[in-house]
Amino acid sequence: MALLDQRSLHHIDPRLAGIEMQLKEAYYNLDKTTSSFDSDLDNKLKPLKRYKWWAIGIAIPLLFLAPFLLISIIPIYFLLKHSLKSFTKGVLTRAYMMAPIASALNLEYSVGGNLLICEEAISAGILAKGGRAVAEDGFNGEVNGIHFYFTEVHIRTLHQNNDSKRLFNGAVIKLSMPEPVDTPIVVLQDAGLWNMLINRRQSLKGLQRVKFEQEDFEKEYQVYAKDEASCRKVLTPKYLKQLSQVKSFFSSENLPKGLKIPKVKAQMFIEGSDILISLDYGANLFSPKKLQNEYDPSWAEDIAKQFLLIENLAKSLVHSRWT
C-alpha cells in the first residue's frame, strides 16, 4: 500500500483540521494489520499441502466419475479464501480509518452498528419484520444539545430455495428528546392499498388517523396518533416541512461520486422521549467496496461528507421546542 497523501479536510468542516496526520498513522497500522492477517491465513493453510497426494488420489477418480464436482470444488476453495480476505480488509479499513474522522466530528463510531434501535424500530412498525436484520456502521453524538444514534441496517428474507429478498436497506436514527410527548405518533409513507390494511399493525392499535392541511405532506405520508391535539402540537407546519425535506439530504451533491439514491422511504415513530426514524434508501453509505483503494485520499472526503450528511439530517429532525 502506498502512503496516504497529505490532503486537507479543513474545507469540509473546521473540526477536521489536522486530521490528516491521524489518518496517516491509522493507515500505517491498517497496512500492518492487513498484511499480518493475510500472512497468518496463508500459514494456517500451509498444513493442508501435506495432504496434496491424498487430494490427487481422490481427484483422479473424480475426474472420470464426477468431473463437474471436481471443477466446482477448486474455484470454491479459492473464492472462499479471497472472500475472507476481502471481508476482513473491509472491516479493518472501517475500524482503523473511519473512527478518527468520526472522533474529530465529536461522533462515536462502531463498525458493528446498533441492533437494539433496529429492534425498537421493528417493534414500532416502521421497519420491515420477518427477515434477518444485520446492523453495521453505527455512530452517535449530539446535535443542538440532543443526543442521537445512527445505524445502517440491512434486512433480507431467505426462502427454502436459498433465494433471498431485500426487505430493507437503509438506516435507523434515534433522537432522545429532553421532554416527553403526551401521545404516541406514527408517521408512515403512504403506500396506497397497503395502508388500507395498515390498522392491523400492532403499532397502530388504539391510534386514529390525523390529517393535515399541507397537501404535499398528505400525498406522501399518513399520520396516526392517540390524541390529535397533542399530535398537532408536535407536528407543526414547520416540522412537517422539515420531514418532507428529508429526501433532499440524499441528493447527488451530498453523495460521493458514483453513488446515486433515487428514492428514499422515510417513516417515524414518536413515543415518550424517543423519536425513531427509518430511512430506506436502497444503498450502503459506508460500503467497504468504496474503501478498497485506500491510497486515494478522496475516499476520506467522501466518508467525512457522509458523517456530516447524517449529522445535518439529525439536526433537521430536532424540533425547535426541544432546543
Short mmCIF file of N, CA and C in Angstrom, two decimals, residues 159-268:
data_model
loop_
_atom_site.label_atom_id
_atom_site.label_comp_id
_atom_site.label_asym_id
_atom_site.label_seq_id
_atom_site.Cartn_x
_atom_site.Cartn_y
_atom_site.Cartn_z
N HIS A 159 -35.57 -17.85 1.58
CA HIS A 159 -36.58 -18.86 1.27
C HIS A 159 -35.93 -20.24 1.25
N GLN A 160 -36.75 -21.26 1.12
CA GLN A 160 -36.25 -22.64 1.16
C GLN A 160 -35.29 -22.94 0.01
N ASN A 161 -35.46 -22.26 -1.11
CA ASN A 161 -34.56 -22.49 -2.25
C ASN A 161 -33.31 -21.61 -2.18
N ASN A 162 -33.05 -21.05 -0.97
CA ASN A 162 -31.88 -20.19 -0.72
C ASN A 162 -31.95 -18.87 -1.47
N ASP A 163 -33.10 -18.57 -2.06
CA ASP A 163 -33.28 -17.29 -2.73
C ASP A 163 -33.60 -16.24 -1.67
N SER A 164 -33.02 -15.07 -1.78
CA SER A 164 -33.22 -14.03 -0.78
C SER A 164 -33.95 -12.83 -1.38
N LYS A 165 -34.66 -12.12 -0.55
CA LYS A 165 -35.39 -10.93 -0.98
C LYS A 165 -35.06 -9.79 -0.03
N ARG A 166 -34.76 -8.64 -0.60
CA ARG A 166 -34.43 -7.48 0.22
C ARG A 166 -35.71 -6.87 0.77
N LEU A 167 -35.77 -6.75 2.10
CA LEU A 167 -36.90 -6.11 2.75
C LEU A 167 -36.60 -4.67 3.12
N PHE A 168 -35.34 -4.41 3.44
CA PHE A 168 -34.95 -3.05 3.86
C PHE A 168 -33.46 -2.89 3.69
N ASN A 169 -33.06 -1.75 3.18
CA ASN A 169 -31.64 -1.44 3.00
C ASN A 169 -31.46 0.05 3.24
N GLY A 170 -31.14 0.41 4.47
CA GLY A 170 -31.06 1.83 4.79
C GLY A 170 -30.52 2.06 6.19
N ALA A 171 -31.23 2.86 6.98
CA ALA A 171 -30.72 3.23 8.29
C ALA A 171 -31.86 3.54 9.25
N VAL A 172 -31.50 3.55 10.53
CA VAL A 172 -32.42 3.97 11.59
C VAL A 172 -31.73 5.05 12.40
N ILE A 173 -32.46 6.12 12.68
CA ILE A 173 -31.95 7.21 13.52
C ILE A 173 -32.84 7.30 14.76
N LYS A 174 -32.20 7.48 15.91
CA LYS A 174 -32.95 7.66 17.15
C LYS A 174 -32.53 8.96 17.81
N LEU A 175 -33.52 9.76 18.18
CA LEU A 175 -33.28 11.02 18.90
C LEU A 175 -33.86 10.91 20.29
N SER A 176 -33.12 11.38 21.29
CA SER A 176 -33.61 11.38 22.67
C SER A 176 -34.01 12.80 23.04
N MET A 177 -35.29 13.03 23.24
CA MET A 177 -35.81 14.37 23.50
C MET A 177 -35.69 14.73 24.97
N PRO A 178 -35.54 16.02 25.28
CA PRO A 178 -35.44 16.44 26.68
C PRO A 178 -36.76 16.37 27.43
N GLU A 179 -37.88 16.41 26.70
CA GLU A 179 -39.18 16.32 27.34
C GLU A 179 -40.07 15.35 26.56
N PRO A 180 -40.87 14.55 27.26
CA PRO A 180 -41.68 13.54 26.57
C PRO A 180 -42.87 14.13 25.83
N VAL A 181 -43.34 13.39 24.84
CA VAL A 181 -44.54 13.75 24.09
C VAL A 181 -45.72 13.02 24.72
N ASP A 182 -46.87 13.69 24.81
CA ASP A 182 -48.01 13.14 25.53
C ASP A 182 -48.70 11.99 24.81
N THR A 183 -48.50 11.89 23.50
CA THR A 183 -49.21 10.86 22.73
C THR A 183 -48.26 10.13 21.79
N PRO A 184 -48.44 8.81 21.62
CA PRO A 184 -47.64 8.12 20.60
C PRO A 184 -48.06 8.59 19.21
N ILE A 185 -47.07 8.75 18.31
CA ILE A 185 -47.33 9.23 16.95
C ILE A 185 -46.60 8.33 15.97
N VAL A 186 -47.29 7.92 14.91
CA VAL A 186 -46.68 7.11 13.86
C VAL A 186 -46.85 7.85 12.54
N VAL A 187 -45.75 8.06 11.82
CA VAL A 187 -45.78 8.70 10.51
C VAL A 187 -45.31 7.66 9.49
N LEU A 188 -46.22 7.28 8.59
CA LEU A 188 -45.92 6.23 7.61
C LEU A 188 -45.91 6.79 6.20
N GLN A 189 -45.02 6.25 5.39
CA GLN A 189 -45.01 6.61 3.97
C GLN A 189 -46.26 6.02 3.33
N ASP A 190 -47.02 6.85 2.64
CA ASP A 190 -48.27 6.39 2.04
C ASP A 190 -47.98 5.31 1.01
N ALA A 191 -48.63 4.16 1.15
CA ALA A 191 -48.41 3.04 0.23
C ALA A 191 -49.70 2.58 -0.42
N GLY A 192 -50.66 3.49 -0.57
CA GLY A 192 -51.89 3.17 -1.29
C GLY A 192 -52.69 2.07 -0.62
N LEU A 193 -52.94 0.99 -1.36
CA LEU A 193 -53.76 -0.11 -0.88
C LEU A 193 -53.20 -0.73 0.39
N TRP A 194 -51.85 -0.74 0.50
CA TRP A 194 -51.22 -1.34 1.68
C TRP A 194 -51.69 -0.65 2.95
N ASN A 195 -51.83 0.69 2.90
CA ASN A 195 -52.22 1.42 4.09
C ASN A 195 -53.71 1.26 4.43
N MET A 196 -54.50 0.67 3.52
CA MET A 196 -55.89 0.36 3.86
C MET A 196 -55.94 -0.75 4.90
N LEU A 197 -54.89 -1.58 4.92
CA LEU A 197 -54.82 -2.69 5.87
C LEU A 197 -53.89 -2.39 7.03
N ILE A 198 -53.35 -1.17 7.05
CA ILE A 198 -52.27 -0.85 7.99
C ILE A 198 -52.73 -0.89 9.44
N ASN A 199 -54.05 -0.67 9.68
CA ASN A 199 -54.53 -0.63 11.05
C ASN A 199 -54.40 -1.97 11.76
N ARG A 200 -54.11 -3.01 11.01
CA ARG A 200 -53.90 -4.32 11.62
C ARG A 200 -52.54 -4.39 12.31
N ARG A 201 -51.69 -3.43 12.02
CA ARG A 201 -50.37 -3.43 12.66
C ARG A 201 -50.51 -3.25 14.17
N GLN A 202 -49.70 -3.96 14.89
CA GLN A 202 -49.72 -3.87 16.35
C GLN A 202 -49.42 -2.45 16.80
N SER A 203 -48.53 -1.76 16.08
CA SER A 203 -48.10 -0.43 16.49
C SER A 203 -49.20 0.61 16.35
N LEU A 204 -50.27 0.33 15.58
CA LEU A 204 -51.32 1.31 15.34
C LEU A 204 -52.59 1.03 16.14
N LYS A 205 -52.57 0.02 16.96
CA LYS A 205 -53.75 -0.29 17.76
C LYS A 205 -54.02 0.85 18.74
N GLY A 206 -55.26 1.32 18.74
CA GLY A 206 -55.64 2.41 19.63
C GLY A 206 -55.32 3.78 19.09
N LEU A 207 -54.75 3.85 17.88
CA LEU A 207 -54.42 5.15 17.29
C LEU A 207 -55.43 5.51 16.21
N GLN A 208 -55.58 6.79 15.96
CA GLN A 208 -56.50 7.26 14.94
C GLN A 208 -55.76 8.07 13.89
N ARG A 209 -56.31 8.14 12.71
CA ARG A 209 -55.70 8.88 11.61
C ARG A 209 -55.83 10.38 11.88
N VAL A 210 -54.74 11.10 11.69
CA VAL A 210 -54.72 12.57 11.83
C VAL A 210 -54.35 13.16 10.48
N LYS A 211 -55.23 13.99 9.93
CA LYS A 211 -54.97 14.60 8.63
C LYS A 211 -54.53 16.05 8.79
N PHE A 212 -53.69 16.49 7.85
CA PHE A 212 -53.16 17.84 7.90
C PHE A 212 -53.51 18.59 6.61
N GLU A 213 -53.45 19.90 6.70
CA GLU A 213 -53.82 20.74 5.56
C GLU A 213 -52.73 20.80 4.50
N GLN A 214 -51.51 20.45 4.86
CA GLN A 214 -50.40 20.50 3.92
C GLN A 214 -50.57 19.39 2.88
N GLU A 215 -50.97 19.76 1.66
CA GLU A 215 -51.29 18.77 0.64
C GLU A 215 -50.08 17.94 0.23
N ASP A 216 -48.93 18.59 0.09
CA ASP A 216 -47.73 17.86 -0.32
C ASP A 216 -47.38 16.77 0.70
N PHE A 217 -47.53 17.10 1.98
CA PHE A 217 -47.24 16.13 3.03
C PHE A 217 -48.27 15.00 3.00
N GLU A 218 -49.54 15.33 2.85
CA GLU A 218 -50.61 14.33 2.86
C GLU A 218 -50.51 13.36 1.69
N LYS A 219 -49.94 13.82 0.58
CA LYS A 219 -49.80 12.95 -0.59
C LYS A 219 -48.81 11.82 -0.33
N GLU A 220 -47.84 12.09 0.54
CA GLU A 220 -46.77 11.11 0.77
C GLU A 220 -46.89 10.36 2.09
N TYR A 221 -47.48 10.99 3.09
CA TYR A 221 -47.45 10.40 4.43
C TYR A 221 -48.85 10.27 5.03
N GLN A 222 -48.95 9.32 5.97
CA GLN A 222 -50.14 9.17 6.78
C GLN A 222 -49.71 9.20 8.25
N VAL A 223 -50.45 9.95 9.05
CA VAL A 223 -50.11 10.14 10.46
C VAL A 223 -51.19 9.51 11.34
N TYR A 224 -50.75 8.79 12.36
CA TYR A 224 -51.65 8.17 13.33
C TYR A 224 -51.20 8.58 14.73
N ALA A 225 -52.18 8.87 15.60
CA ALA A 225 -51.86 9.27 16.98
C ALA A 225 -53.03 8.92 17.89
N LYS A 226 -52.75 8.85 19.18
CA LYS A 226 -53.82 8.57 20.14
C LYS A 226 -54.60 9.84 20.45
N ASP A 227 -53.88 10.96 20.54
CA ASP A 227 -54.52 12.24 20.85
C ASP A 227 -54.19 13.23 19.74
N GLU A 228 -55.20 13.67 19.00
CA GLU A 228 -54.97 14.54 17.84
C GLU A 228 -54.41 15.90 18.24
N ALA A 229 -54.92 16.49 19.32
CA ALA A 229 -54.46 17.81 19.73
C ALA A 229 -52.98 17.80 20.10
N SER A 230 -52.56 16.79 20.86
CA SER A 230 -51.15 16.68 21.24
C SER A 230 -50.28 16.42 20.02
N CYS A 231 -50.81 15.65 19.08
CA CYS A 231 -50.08 15.34 17.85
C CYS A 231 -49.81 16.61 17.06
N ARG A 232 -50.81 17.48 16.95
CA ARG A 232 -50.65 18.71 16.18
C ARG A 232 -49.67 19.68 16.84
N LYS A 233 -49.55 19.60 18.16
CA LYS A 233 -48.57 20.44 18.85
C LYS A 233 -47.14 20.05 18.49
N VAL A 234 -46.95 18.76 18.23
CA VAL A 234 -45.62 18.26 17.85
C VAL A 234 -45.38 18.43 16.36
N LEU A 235 -46.33 17.95 15.55
CA LEU A 235 -46.18 18.02 14.10
C LEU A 235 -46.74 19.33 13.58
N THR A 236 -46.03 20.40 13.87
CA THR A 236 -46.41 21.73 13.40
C THR A 236 -46.16 21.84 11.90
N PRO A 237 -46.76 22.83 11.23
CA PRO A 237 -46.48 23.01 9.79
C PRO A 237 -45.00 23.12 9.48
N LYS A 238 -44.25 23.78 10.34
CA LYS A 238 -42.80 23.92 10.12
C LYS A 238 -42.11 22.56 10.21
N TYR A 239 -42.50 21.75 11.19
CA TYR A 239 -41.87 20.44 11.35
C TYR A 239 -42.28 19.48 10.24
N LEU A 240 -43.51 19.59 9.78
CA LEU A 240 -43.95 18.77 8.65
C LEU A 240 -43.12 19.08 7.41
N LYS A 241 -42.78 20.34 7.23
CA LYS A 241 -41.94 20.74 6.10
C LYS A 241 -40.55 20.14 6.24
N GLN A 242 -40.03 20.12 7.48
CA GLN A 242 -38.72 19.52 7.73
C GLN A 242 -38.74 18.03 7.38
N LEU A 243 -39.81 17.34 7.75
CA LEU A 243 -39.92 15.92 7.44
C LEU A 243 -39.99 15.69 5.93
N SER A 244 -40.70 16.56 5.24
CA SER A 244 -40.84 16.41 3.79
C SER A 244 -39.52 16.61 3.07
N GLN A 245 -38.58 17.33 3.70
CA GLN A 245 -37.31 17.64 3.06
C GLN A 245 -36.21 16.63 3.39
N VAL A 246 -36.55 15.57 4.11
CA VAL A 246 -35.56 14.55 4.47
C VAL A 246 -34.88 13.99 3.24
N LYS A 247 -35.64 13.75 2.19
CA LYS A 247 -35.10 13.13 0.97
C LYS A 247 -34.04 14.01 0.30
N SER A 248 -34.15 15.32 0.50
CA SER A 248 -33.20 16.23 -0.16
C SER A 248 -31.78 16.04 0.34
N PHE A 249 -31.61 15.46 1.53
CA PHE A 249 -30.26 15.24 2.07
C PHE A 249 -29.52 14.17 1.27
N PHE A 250 -30.25 13.36 0.52
CA PHE A 250 -29.63 12.28 -0.25
C PHE A 250 -29.53 12.63 -1.74
N SER A 251 -29.54 13.92 -2.04
CA SER A 251 -29.37 14.36 -3.42
C SER A 251 -27.93 14.15 -3.85
N SER A 252 -27.69 14.18 -5.15
CA SER A 252 -26.38 13.83 -5.71
C SER A 252 -25.25 14.72 -5.20
N GLU A 253 -25.53 16.01 -4.93
CA GLU A 253 -24.46 16.90 -4.48
C GLU A 253 -23.97 16.57 -3.07
N ASN A 254 -24.77 15.83 -2.30
CA ASN A 254 -24.37 15.45 -0.94
C ASN A 254 -23.76 14.06 -0.87
N LEU A 255 -23.71 13.35 -1.99
CA LEU A 255 -23.22 11.97 -2.02
C LEU A 255 -21.91 11.86 -2.77
N PRO A 256 -21.11 10.83 -2.48
CA PRO A 256 -19.87 10.61 -3.22
C PRO A 256 -20.15 10.34 -4.69
N LYS A 257 -19.18 10.59 -5.51
CA LYS A 257 -19.33 10.33 -6.94
C LYS A 257 -19.58 8.84 -7.16
N GLY A 258 -20.53 8.54 -8.01
CA GLY A 258 -20.84 7.15 -8.32
C GLY A 258 -21.95 6.56 -7.49
N LEU A 259 -22.32 7.23 -6.37
CA LEU A 259 -23.40 6.73 -5.53
C LEU A 259 -24.66 7.54 -5.80
N LYS A 260 -25.71 6.85 -6.21
CA LYS A 260 -26.98 7.51 -6.50
C LYS A 260 -28.09 6.88 -5.68
N ILE A 261 -28.90 7.73 -5.08
CA ILE A 261 -30.04 7.28 -4.30
C ILE A 261 -31.29 7.94 -4.88
N PRO A 262 -31.95 7.28 -5.81
CA PRO A 262 -33.09 7.91 -6.49
C PRO A 262 -34.35 8.02 -5.63
N LYS A 263 -34.46 7.15 -4.62
CA LYS A 263 -35.69 7.12 -3.84
C LYS A 263 -35.40 6.86 -2.37
N VAL A 264 -36.09 7.59 -1.50
CA VAL A 264 -35.93 7.42 -0.06
C VAL A 264 -37.32 7.26 0.57
N LYS A 265 -37.48 6.20 1.34
CA LYS A 265 -38.73 5.99 2.07
C LYS A 265 -38.48 6.28 3.54
N ALA A 266 -39.15 7.31 4.07
CA ALA A 266 -38.92 7.74 5.45
C ALA A 266 -40.17 7.51 6.29
N GLN A 267 -40.00 6.92 7.48
CA GLN A 267 -41.10 6.69 8.40
C GLN A 267 -40.64 7.04 9.82
N MET A 268 -41.60 7.40 10.67
CA MET A 268 -41.24 7.90 12.00
C MET A 268 -42.18 7.36 13.07
#
